[in-house]
Amino acid sequence: MRGYYTSGEFARKANVSIRTVRYYDQQGILKPTCVTEAGYRLYTDGDFLRLQKILSLKYLGFSLDEIRSMTVNDEDEGSIGQSLRLQLQLVRKKIDHLKLVEQTLEETSEMLRRGDELDWNKILHLIHITNMEKTLVEQYKNGANLDIRIQLHDRYTTNPEGWFRWIYRQLELKPGQRVLELGCGNGQLWKDNLDRLPPGVQIVLSDASPGMVEDARESLRTREDPRFSWKVFDCARIPFPDRSFDLVIANHLLFYVKDIGAALEEASRVLKPGGLFCCSTYGREHMKEISQMGREFDARMKLSDVNLYEIFGLENGEEELRPYFSDIQKLIYEDSLNVDQTGPLLEYILSCHGNQNDVLNGRYEDFRRFLDRKMEKQGTIRITKQAGIFLCGKRNTIRKQSSI
């Protein structure tokens, strides 16, 4: 058949062993495009792209199970560009990591050449640096999953203003104010509002993850922008003096914090009198249709290990905030999603923090077909969104605002 390659031809053109091709076929991560009546397994040029991604992710440290979940949606053309961008991002991180390993090895070797006494702290440092690669892989997965979730909301939202533009409008940021964002993630709040920043603002973006802070730097492309600075720290121990900021922001963060009380106490401490604390969260109805679809396919599927809204949500957030702030106001972001394609929905589900990849192991294609049937039957799948913010002040400083 023209344009098709047998397993042997495909392996030779890709310069891999036929055993490798067969193994990836058996593992369900590189199935042939078609199988003839005579049993020949045939591949196409498009399968070389899938093989490239598999080999790249394997080289970068991902397990086969992780690769399987990350390649299930590769039939979508739009995912190719995204795949290459994500691979490039991690390759750059790996290059930076290897340079650091190289520098540490050179310093340790030079110490031995000089005949200096061996500094075992140097060896421990080398062990820690070398072992960082596991952390880089984890950071990549977290960053990639966050991007996938943001893209679904951006692509299918029914509110034209957008979540981050809406939040920014509620802040009423003034010229010259100092701002601290806790858990900045990939910096999307500021990326979406760079054109709206008043003059003289000073914004500190922070996260507990060094990799996430670096992702925010790259996303914002503001390395030389004097308005932005960057810090890595735990939000339960904020390294700034009392009364340092006019505005403190915690966007979808508090339900991940081990000690919410400590984080809120610290946020209150660094807030100036008359300042504003803004934190966002979900309600119990948020994205409920997606969870329902997962359970309909397999009752064991949970897209989150815990219900985040039970830890800190729209229903109980005010109770958590009341000991540390006054004038607490809740604003709801009116929105829903109308999703008309299976691919982005599947990627979103696979990016969640639950057990879906364990449940779907070996059944990704079955789940895709299940979602395809849902989409074909309904045409568009409407997904409920229930998210909002709490605006908290000191000394009765909150201004009454519209939630529209």
CSV table of C-alpha atoms in Angstrom, one decimal:
chain,number,residue,atom,x,y,z
A,1,MET,CA,0.0,0.0,0.0
A,2,ARG,CA,1.4,3.4,-1.0
A,3,GLY,CA,2.4,5.7,1.9
A,4,TYR,CA,2.4,2.8,4.3
A,5,TYR,CA,5.4,1.0,5.9
A,6,THR,CA,5.6,-2.5,7.4
A,7,SER,CA,7.0,-2.8,10.9
A,8,GLY,CA,10.5,-3.6,9.5
A,9,GLU,CA,10.5,-0.7,7.0
A,10,PHE,CA,9.3,1.7,9.7
A,11,ALA,CA,12.0,0.6,12.1
A,12,ARG,CA,14.7,0.9,9.4
A,13,LYS,CA,13.7,4.4,8.3
A,14,ALA,CA,13.5,5.5,12.0
A,15,ASN,CA,16.9,3.8,12.8
A,16,VAL,CA,15.5,1.8,15.7
A,17,SER,CA,15.2,-1.9,16.2
A,18,ILE,CA,12.1,-3.7,15.1
A,19,ARG,CA,12.0,-5.1,18.6
A,20,THR,CA,11.5,-1.5,19.9
A,21,VAL,CA,8.7,-0.9,17.5
A,22,ARG,CA,7.0,-4.2,18.5
A,23,TYR,CA,7.5,-3.4,22.2
A,24,TYR,CA,5.8,0.0,21.9
A,25,ASP,CA,3.0,-1.6,20.0
A,26,GLN,CA,2.5,-4.2,22.7
A,27,GLN,CA,2.6,-1.5,25.4
A,28,GLY,CA,-0.1,0.4,23.5
A,29,ILE,CA,1.8,3.6,23.0
A,30,LEU,CA,2.6,3.2,19.2
A,31,LYS,CA,-0.1,1.2,17.6
A,32,PRO,CA,0.1,0.8,13.8
A,33,THR,CA,-2.2,2.9,11.7
A,34,CYS,CA,-3.8,-0.1,10.3
A,35,VAL,CA,-3.6,-3.9,10.1
A,36,THR,CA,-4.2,-5.7,6.8
A,37,GLU,CA,-6.3,-8.8,6.4
A,38,ALA,CA,-3.0,-10.8,6.0
A,39,GLY,CA,-2.0,-9.5,9.5
A,40,TYR,CA,0.6,-6.9,8.3
A,41,ARG,CA,1.0,-4.0,10.7
A,42,LEU,CA,1.3,-0.8,8.7
A,43,TYR,CA,2.6,2.6,9.8
A,44,THR,CA,2.5,6.0,8.1
A,45,ASP,CA,4.7,9.1,8.1
A,46,GLY,CA,2.5,10.6,10.9
A,47,ASP,CA,3.6,7.7,13.1
A,48,PHE,CA,7.2,9.0,13.0
A,49,LEU,CA,6.1,12.1,14.9
A,50,ARG,CA,4.5,9.9,17.6
A,51,LEU,CA,7.7,7.8,17.7
A,52,GLN,CA,9.8,10.9,18.1
A,53,LYS,CA,7.8,12.1,21.0
A,54,ILE,CA,8.0,8.7,22.7
A,55,LEU,CA,11.8,8.5,22.3
A,56,SER,CA,12.2,12.1,23.4
A,57,LEU,CA,10.1,11.7,26.6
A,58,LYS,CA,11.9,8.4,27.4
A,59,TYR,CA,15.2,10.1,27.0
A,60,LEU,CA,14.0,13.0,29.3
A,61,GLY,CA,13.1,10.5,32.1
A,62,PHE,CA,9.4,9.7,31.8
A,63,SER,CA,8.1,6.2,32.5
A,64,LEU,CA,6.2,4.2,29.9
A,65,ASP,CA,3.0,4.7,31.9
A,66,GLU,CA,3.5,8.5,31.9
A,67,ILE,CA,4.3,8.4,28.1
A,68,ARG,CA,1.2,6.4,27.4
A,69,SER,CA,-1.0,9.0,29.0
A,70,MET,CA,0.9,11.8,27.4
A,71,THR,CA,0.6,10.4,23.8
A,72,VAL,CA,-3.0,9.3,23.8
A,73,ASN,CA,-4.3,12.4,22.1
A,74,ASP,CA,-1.5,12.7,19.5
A,75,GLU,CA,-3.9,12.2,16.6
A,76,ASP,CA,-5.0,15.8,17.0
A,77,GLU,CA,-2.9,18.1,14.7
A,78,GLY,CA,-3.0,20.9,17.2
A,79,SER,CA,-1.3,18.7,19.8
A,80,ILE,CA,1.9,18.3,17.6
A,81,GLY,CA,3.0,21.9,18.0
A,82,GLN,CA,2.1,21.8,21.7
A,83,SER,CA,4.1,18.6,22.0
A,84,LEU,CA,7.2,20.1,20.4
A,85,ARG,CA,7.0,23.2,22.5
A,86,LEU,CA,6.7,21.2,25.7
A,87,GLN,CA,9.6,18.9,24.7
A,88,LEU,CA,11.7,22.0,23.9
A,89,GLN,CA,11.0,23.5,27.3
A,90,LEU,CA,12.1,20.4,29.1
A,91,VAL,CA,15.2,20.0,26.9
A,92,ARG,CA,16.2,23.5,27.8
A,93,LYS,CA,15.7,22.7,31.5
A,94,LYS,CA,17.8,19.5,31.1
A,95,ILE,CA,20.6,21.5,29.4
A,96,ASP,CA,20.6,24.0,32.3
A,97,HIS,CA,20.7,21.0,34.7
A,98,LEU,CA,23.6,19.4,32.9
A,99,LYS,CA,25.6,22.6,32.9
A,100,LEU,CA,25.1,22.8,36.6
A,101,VAL,CA,26.3,19.2,37.0
A,102,GLU,CA,29.3,20.0,34.7
A,103,GLN,CA,30.2,23.0,36.8
A,104,THR,CA,30.0,21.1,40.1
A,105,LEU,CA,32.1,18.2,38.7
A,106,GLU,CA,34.7,20.6,37.5
A,107,GLU,CA,34.9,22.4,40.8
A,108,THR,CA,35.2,19.0,42.7
A,109,SER,CA,37.9,17.7,40.3
A,110,GLU,CA,39.9,21.0,40.5
A,111,MET,CA,39.8,20.7,44.3
A,112,LEU,CA,41.3,17.2,44.1
A,113,ARG,CA,43.9,18.3,41.5
A,114,ARG,CA,45.1,21.0,43.8
A,115,GLY,CA,45.6,18.4,46.5
A,116,ASP,CA,43.1,19.9,48.8
A,117,GLU,CA,41.4,17.8,51.4
A,118,LEU,CA,38.2,16.3,50.1
A,119,ASP,CA,35.2,18.3,51.1
A,120,TRP,CA,32.4,15.8,51.7
A,121,ASN,CA,29.8,18.6,51.6
A,122,LYS,CA,30.9,19.1,47.9
A,123,ILE,CA,30.1,15.4,47.3
A,124,LEU,CA,26.7,15.7,49.0
A,125,HIS,CA,26.0,18.8,46.9
A,126,LEU,CA,26.9,16.8,43.8
A,127,ILE,CA,24.5,14.0,44.8
A,128,HIS,CA,21.7,16.6,45.3
A,129,ILE,CA,22.4,18.3,42.0
A,130,THR,CA,22.6,15.0,40.0
A,131,ASN,CA,19.3,13.8,41.6
A,132,MET,CA,17.5,17.0,40.6
A,133,GLU,CA,16.5,15.4,37.3
A,134,LYS,CA,13.6,13.7,38.9
A,135,THR,CA,12.4,17.1,40.2
A,136,LEU,CA,12.7,18.6,36.7
A,137,VAL,CA,10.5,15.8,35.2
A,138,GLU,CA,7.9,16.5,38.0
A,139,GLN,CA,8.0,20.2,37.3
A,140,TYR,CA,7.5,19.6,33.6
A,141,LYS,CA,4.5,17.4,34.2
A,142,ASN,CA,3.0,19.9,36.6
A,143,GLY,CA,3.6,22.8,34.2
A,144,ALA,CA,2.3,20.9,31.2
A,145,ASN,CA,-0.9,19.8,33.1
A,146,LEU,CA,-1.5,23.4,34.2
A,147,ASP,CA,-1.3,24.6,30.6
A,148,ILE,CA,-3.7,22.0,29.4
A,149,ARG,CA,-6.3,23.0,32.1
A,150,ILE,CA,-6.0,26.7,31.3
A,151,GLN,CA,-6.3,26.1,27.6
A,152,LEU,CA,-9.6,24.2,28.0
A,153,HIS,CA,-11.0,27.1,29.9
A,154,ASP,CA,-9.7,29.7,27.5
A,155,ARG,CA,-10.9,27.9,24.5
A,156,TYR,CA,-14.4,27.0,25.5
A,157,THR,CA,-15.4,29.7,28.0
A,158,THR,CA,-18.8,31.4,27.6
A,159,ASN,CA,-17.6,34.5,29.5
A,160,PRO,CA,-15.7,36.7,27.0
A,161,GLU,CA,-13.8,38.7,29.6
A,162,GLY,CA,-11.9,35.6,30.8
A,163,TRP,CA,-11.0,34.5,34.4
A,164,PHE,CA,-7.7,36.4,34.8
A,165,ARG,CA,-9.0,39.6,33.3
A,166,TRP,CA,-12.0,39.5,35.5
A,167,ILE,CA,-9.9,38.9,38.7
A,168,TYR,CA,-7.6,41.8,37.7
A,169,ARG,CA,-10.6,44.1,37.3
A,170,GLN,CA,-11.7,43.4,40.9
A,171,LEU,CA,-8.3,44.3,42.3
A,172,GLU,CA,-8.5,48.0,41.2
A,173,LEU,CA,-4.7,48.2,41.2
A,174,LYS,CA,-3.3,51.7,41.8
A,175,PRO,CA,-0.1,53.4,40.6
A,176,GLY,CA,2.9,52.7,42.8
A,177,GLN,CA,1.3,49.9,44.8
A,178,ARG,CA,3.4,46.9,45.9
A,179,VAL,CA,1.9,43.5,45.1
A,180,LEU,CA,2.7,39.9,46.3
A,181,GLU,CA,1.3,36.9,44.5
A,182,LEU,CA,1.6,33.6,46.4
A,183,GLY,CA,1.7,30.5,44.3
A,184,CYS,CA,2.1,32.4,41.0
A,185,GLY,CA,2.0,29.2,38.9
A,186,ASN,CA,2.9,30.1,35.3
A,187,GLY,CA,2.2,33.8,35.7
A,188,GLN,CA,-1.0,33.8,33.7
A,189,LEU,CA,-2.7,36.5,35.8
A,190,TRP,CA,0.0,39.0,34.8
A,191,LYS,CA,0.5,37.7,31.2
A,192,ASP,CA,-3.2,38.4,30.5
A,193,ASN,CA,-3.0,41.9,32.0
A,194,LEU,CA,0.4,43.3,31.2
A,195,ASP,CA,-1.3,46.0,29.1
A,196,ARG,CA,-3.4,47.2,32.0
A,197,LEU,CA,-0.7,47.7,34.7
A,198,PRO,CA,-0.6,51.2,36.2
A,199,PRO,CA,2.7,53.0,36.4
A,200,GLY,CA,5.1,52.4,39.2
A,201,VAL,CA,3.7,49.1,40.5
A,202,GLN,CA,6.1,46.6,42.0
A,203,ILE,CA,5.0,43.0,41.7
A,204,VAL,CA,6.7,40.0,43.5
A,205,LEU,CA,5.8,36.6,42.0
A,206,SER,CA,6.4,33.7,44.3
A,207,ASP,CA,6.0,30.0,44.4
A,208,ALA,CA,7.3,27.1,46.5
A,209,SER,CA,8.5,25.4,43.2
A,210,PRO,CA,11.6,26.9,41.6
A,211,GLY,CA,10.6,25.3,38.3
A,212,MET,CA,7.2,27.0,38.4
A,213,VAL,CA,8.8,30.4,39.1
A,214,GLU,CA,11.1,29.8,36.1
A,215,ASP,CA,8.2,28.9,33.9
A,216,ALA,CA,6.5,32.1,35.0
A,217,ARG,CA,9.6,34.1,34.0
A,218,GLU,CA,9.7,32.4,30.6
A,219,SER,CA,6.0,32.8,30.0
A,220,LEU,CA,5.9,36.5,30.9
A,221,ARG,CA,9.3,37.3,29.2
A,222,THR,CA,9.9,40.0,31.7
A,223,ARG,CA,13.4,39.2,32.9
A,224,GLU,CA,14.5,42.8,32.4
A,225,ASP,CA,11.1,44.3,33.5
A,226,PRO,CA,11.8,46.4,36.6
A,227,ARG,CA,8.2,46.0,37.7
A,228,PHE,CA,8.6,42.3,38.4
A,229,SER,CA,10.8,40.4,40.9
A,230,TRP,CA,10.8,36.7,41.8
A,231,LYS,CA,11.0,34.6,45.0
A,232,VAL,CA,10.9,31.0,45.9
A,233,PHE,CA,9.4,30.3,49.3
A,234,ASP,CA,6.7,28.5,51.3
A,235,CYS,CA,3.7,30.8,51.8
A,236,ALA,CA,3.5,29.8,55.4
A,237,ARG,CA,6.9,31.6,55.9
A,238,ILE,CA,6.9,34.7,53.8
A,239,PRO,CA,10.4,36.4,53.9
A,240,PHE,CA,9.2,40.0,54.0
A,241,PRO,CA,8.7,42.4,56.8
A,242,ASP,CA,5.4,43.3,58.3
A,243,ARG,CA,3.2,45.7,56.3
A,244,SER,CA,5.2,45.3,53.1
A,245,PHE,CA,2.4,45.1,50.5
A,246,ASP,CA,-0.8,46.9,49.4
A,247,LEU,CA,-2.1,43.7,47.8
A,248,VAL,CA,-1.6,40.0,48.4
A,249,ILE,CA,-3.0,37.4,46.0
A,250,ALA,CA,-3.5,33.7,46.3
A,251,ASN,CA,-5.1,32.3,43.2
A,252,HIS,CA,-6.3,28.7,43.5
A,253,LEU,CA,-3.7,28.1,46.1
A,254,LEU,CA,-5.1,27.7,49.6
A,255,PHE,CA,-6.6,24.3,49.2
A,256,TYR,CA,-3.1,23.0,48.4
A,257,VAL,CA,-1.4,24.5,51.5
A,258,LYS,CA,-0.6,22.2,54.4
A,259,ASP,CA,-1.4,24.8,57.0
A,260,ILE,CA,-4.0,27.3,55.8
A,261,GLY,CA,-4.0,29.1,59.0
A,262,ALA,CA,-0.3,29.8,58.9
A,263,ALA,CA,-0.5,31.0,55.3
A,264,LEU,CA,-3.4,33.3,56.1
A,265,GLU,CA,-1.6,34.7,59.2
A,266,GLU,CA,1.5,35.4,57.1
A,267,ALA,CA,-0.5,37.1,54.3
A,268,SER,CA,-2.2,39.3,56.9
A,269,ARG,CA,1.1,40.1,58.5
A,270,VAL,CA,2.7,41.4,55.3
A,271,LEU,CA,-0.4,43.3,54.3
A,272,LYS,CA,-0.4,47.1,54.9
A,273,PRO,CA,-3.2,48.7,56.9
A,274,GLY,CA,-5.9,49.4,54.3
A,275,GLY,CA,-4.5,46.7,52.0
A,276,LEU,CA,-6.4,44.0,50.2
A,277,PHE,CA,-6.1,40.2,50.3
A,278,CYS,CA,-7.5,38.4,47.3
A,279,CYS,CA,-7.9,34.6,47.1
A,280,SER,CA,-9.8,32.5,44.6
A,281,THR,CA,-11.3,29.0,44.9
A,282,TYR,CA,-14.0,26.7,43.5
A,283,GLY,CA,-17.4,25.6,44.6
A,284,ARG,CA,-18.8,22.1,44.9
A,285,GLU,CA,-20.5,22.2,41.5
A,286,HIS,CA,-17.3,23.2,39.6
A,287,MET,CA,-16.7,21.0,36.5
A,288,LYS,CA,-19.1,18.4,37.9
A,289,GLU,CA,-20.0,17.0,34.5
A,290,ILE,CA,-16.4,16.0,33.8
A,291,SER,CA,-16.3,14.0,37.1
A,292,GLN,CA,-19.6,12.4,36.3
A,293,MET,CA,-18.4,11.3,32.8
A,294,GLY,CA,-15.3,9.7,34.4
A,295,ARG,CA,-17.4,7.8,36.9
A,296,GLU,CA,-19.9,6.8,34.2
A,297,PHE,CA,-17.0,5.1,32.3
A,298,ASP,CA,-15.6,3.5,35.4
A,299,ALA,CA,-17.0,4.0,38.9
A,300,ARG,CA,-13.5,3.9,40.4
A,301,MET,CA,-12.3,7.0,38.6
A,302,LYS,CA,-11.6,10.1,40.7
A,303,LEU,CA,-10.1,13.1,39.1
A,304,SER,CA,-8.8,14.4,42.4
A,305,ASP,CA,-7.5,12.6,45.5
A,306,VAL,CA,-9.5,15.0,47.7
A,307,ASN,CA,-12.4,17.4,47.1
A,308,LEU,CA,-10.5,20.7,47.1
A,309,TYR,CA,-13.6,22.8,47.8
A,310,GLU,CA,-14.0,20.9,51.1
A,311,ILE,CA,-10.5,22.1,52.2
A,312,PHE,CA,-11.0,25.7,51.1
A,313,GLY,CA,-14.0,26.5,48.9
A,314,LEU,CA,-16.7,29.1,48.1
A,315,GLU,CA,-18.9,27.4,50.7
A,316,ASN,CA,-16.5,27.4,53.6
A,317,GLY,CA,-13.8,29.9,52.7
A,318,GLU,CA,-15.2,32.8,54.7
A,319,GLU,CA,-15.1,30.8,57.9
A,320,GLU,CA,-11.4,30.1,57.3
A,321,LEU,CA,-10.6,33.7,56.5
A,322,ARG,CA,-12.6,35.4,59.3
A,323,PRO,CA,-9.9,35.0,62.1
A,324,TYR,CA,-7.4,36.9,60.0
A,325,PHE,CA,-9.3,39.4,57.9
A,326,SER,CA,-12.3,41.7,58.1
A,327,ASP,CA,-14.8,43.0,55.5
A,328,ILE,CA,-14.8,39.7,53.6
A,329,GLN,CA,-16.6,39.8,50.3
A,330,LYS,CA,-17.4,36.9,48.0
A,331,LEU,CA,-17.6,37.5,44.2
A,332,ILE,CA,-18.7,34.8,41.8
A,333,TYR,CA,-17.3,34.6,38.2
A,334,GLU,CA,-20.3,33.8,36.0
A,335,ASP,CA,-19.1,31.2,33.4
A,336,SER,CA,-19.5,27.8,31.8
A,337,LEU,CA,-17.8,25.8,29.1
A,338,ASN,CA,-19.3,24.6,25.8
A,339,VAL,CA,-16.9,21.9,24.6
A,340,ASP,CA,-17.4,20.5,21.1
A,341,GLN,CA,-14.2,18.4,20.6
A,342,THR,CA,-13.1,15.2,22.4
A,343,GLY,CA,-9.4,15.8,22.3
A,344,PRO,CA,-9.1,18.8,24.6
A,345,LEU,CA,-11.6,17.2,27.0
A,346,LEU,CA,-9.6,14.0,27.1
A,347,GLU,CA,-6.4,15.9,27.7
A,348,TYR,CA,-8.0,17.8,30.5
A,349,ILE,CA,-9.1,14.6,32.3
A,350,LEU,CA,-5.7,13.0,31.9
A,351,SER,CA,-4.1,16.2,33.4
A,352,CYS,CA,-6.0,16.0,36.7
A,353,HIS,CA,-4.6,15.0,40.1
A,354,GLY,CA,-6.6,11.9,40.6
A,355,ASN,CA,-6.3,8.2,39.8
A,356,GLN,CA,-7.6,8.4,36.2
A,357,ASN,CA,-4.3,7.2,34.6
A,358,ASP,CA,-4.2,4.1,36.8
A,359,VAL,CA,-7.9,3.3,36.0
A,360,LEU,CA,-7.4,3.9,32.3
A,361,ASN,CA,-4.2,2.0,32.0
A,362,GLY,CA,-4.6,0.0,28.8
A,363,ARG,CA,-8.0,1.4,28.1
A,364,TYR,CA,-7.2,4.9,26.8
A,365,GLU,CA,-8.7,4.2,23.4
A,366,ASP,CA,-11.9,2.8,24.9
A,367,PHE,CA,-12.3,6.0,27.0
A,368,ARG,CA,-11.7,8.1,23.9
A,369,ARG,CA,-14.4,6.2,22.0
A,370,PHE,CA,-16.7,6.6,25.0
A,371,LEU,CA,-16.2,10.4,24.9
A,372,ASP,CA,-16.6,10.4,21.1
A,373,ARG,CA,-20.0,8.8,21.5
A,374,LYS,CA,-21.0,11.4,24.2
A,375,MET,CA,-19.9,14.2,21.9
A,376,GLU,CA,-21.7,12.8,18.9
A,377,LYS,CA,-24.9,12.3,20.8
A,378,GLN,CA,-24.9,15.8,22.5
A,379,GLY,CA,-23.1,17.8,19.9
A,380,THR,CA,-21.7,20.1,22.6
A,381,ILE,CA,-21.0,19.2,26.2
A,382,ARG,CA,-21.9,21.9,28.6
A,383,ILE,CA,-19.7,22.0,31.7
A,384,THR,CA,-20.6,23.9,34.9
A,385,LYS,CA,-18.1,26.3,36.3
A,386,GLN,CA,-18.4,27.6,39.9
A,387,ALA,CA,-15.4,29.7,40.8
A,388,GLY,CA,-14.9,33.0,42.5
A,389,ILE,CA,-12.8,35.2,44.8
A,390,PHE,CA,-12.8,36.4,48.3
A,391,LEU,CA,-11.7,40.1,48.8
A,392,CYS,CA,-10.5,40.6,52.3
A,393,GLY,CA,-9.4,43.8,54.0
A,394,LYS,CA,-8.3,45.3,57.2
A,395,ARG,CA,-10.0,48.2,59.1
A,396,ASN,CA,-13.1,48.2,56.9
A,397,THR,CA,-11.3,48.9,53.6
A,398,ILE,CA,-13.2,46.8,51.2
A,399,ARG,CA,-15.1,48.6,48.5
A,400,LYS,CA,-18.5,47.2,47.4
A,401,GLN,CA,-18.1,45.9,43.8
A,402,SER,CA,-20.3,44.2,41.2
A,403,SER,CA,-19.9,40.5,40.7
A,404,ILE,CA,-21.0,40.8,37.0
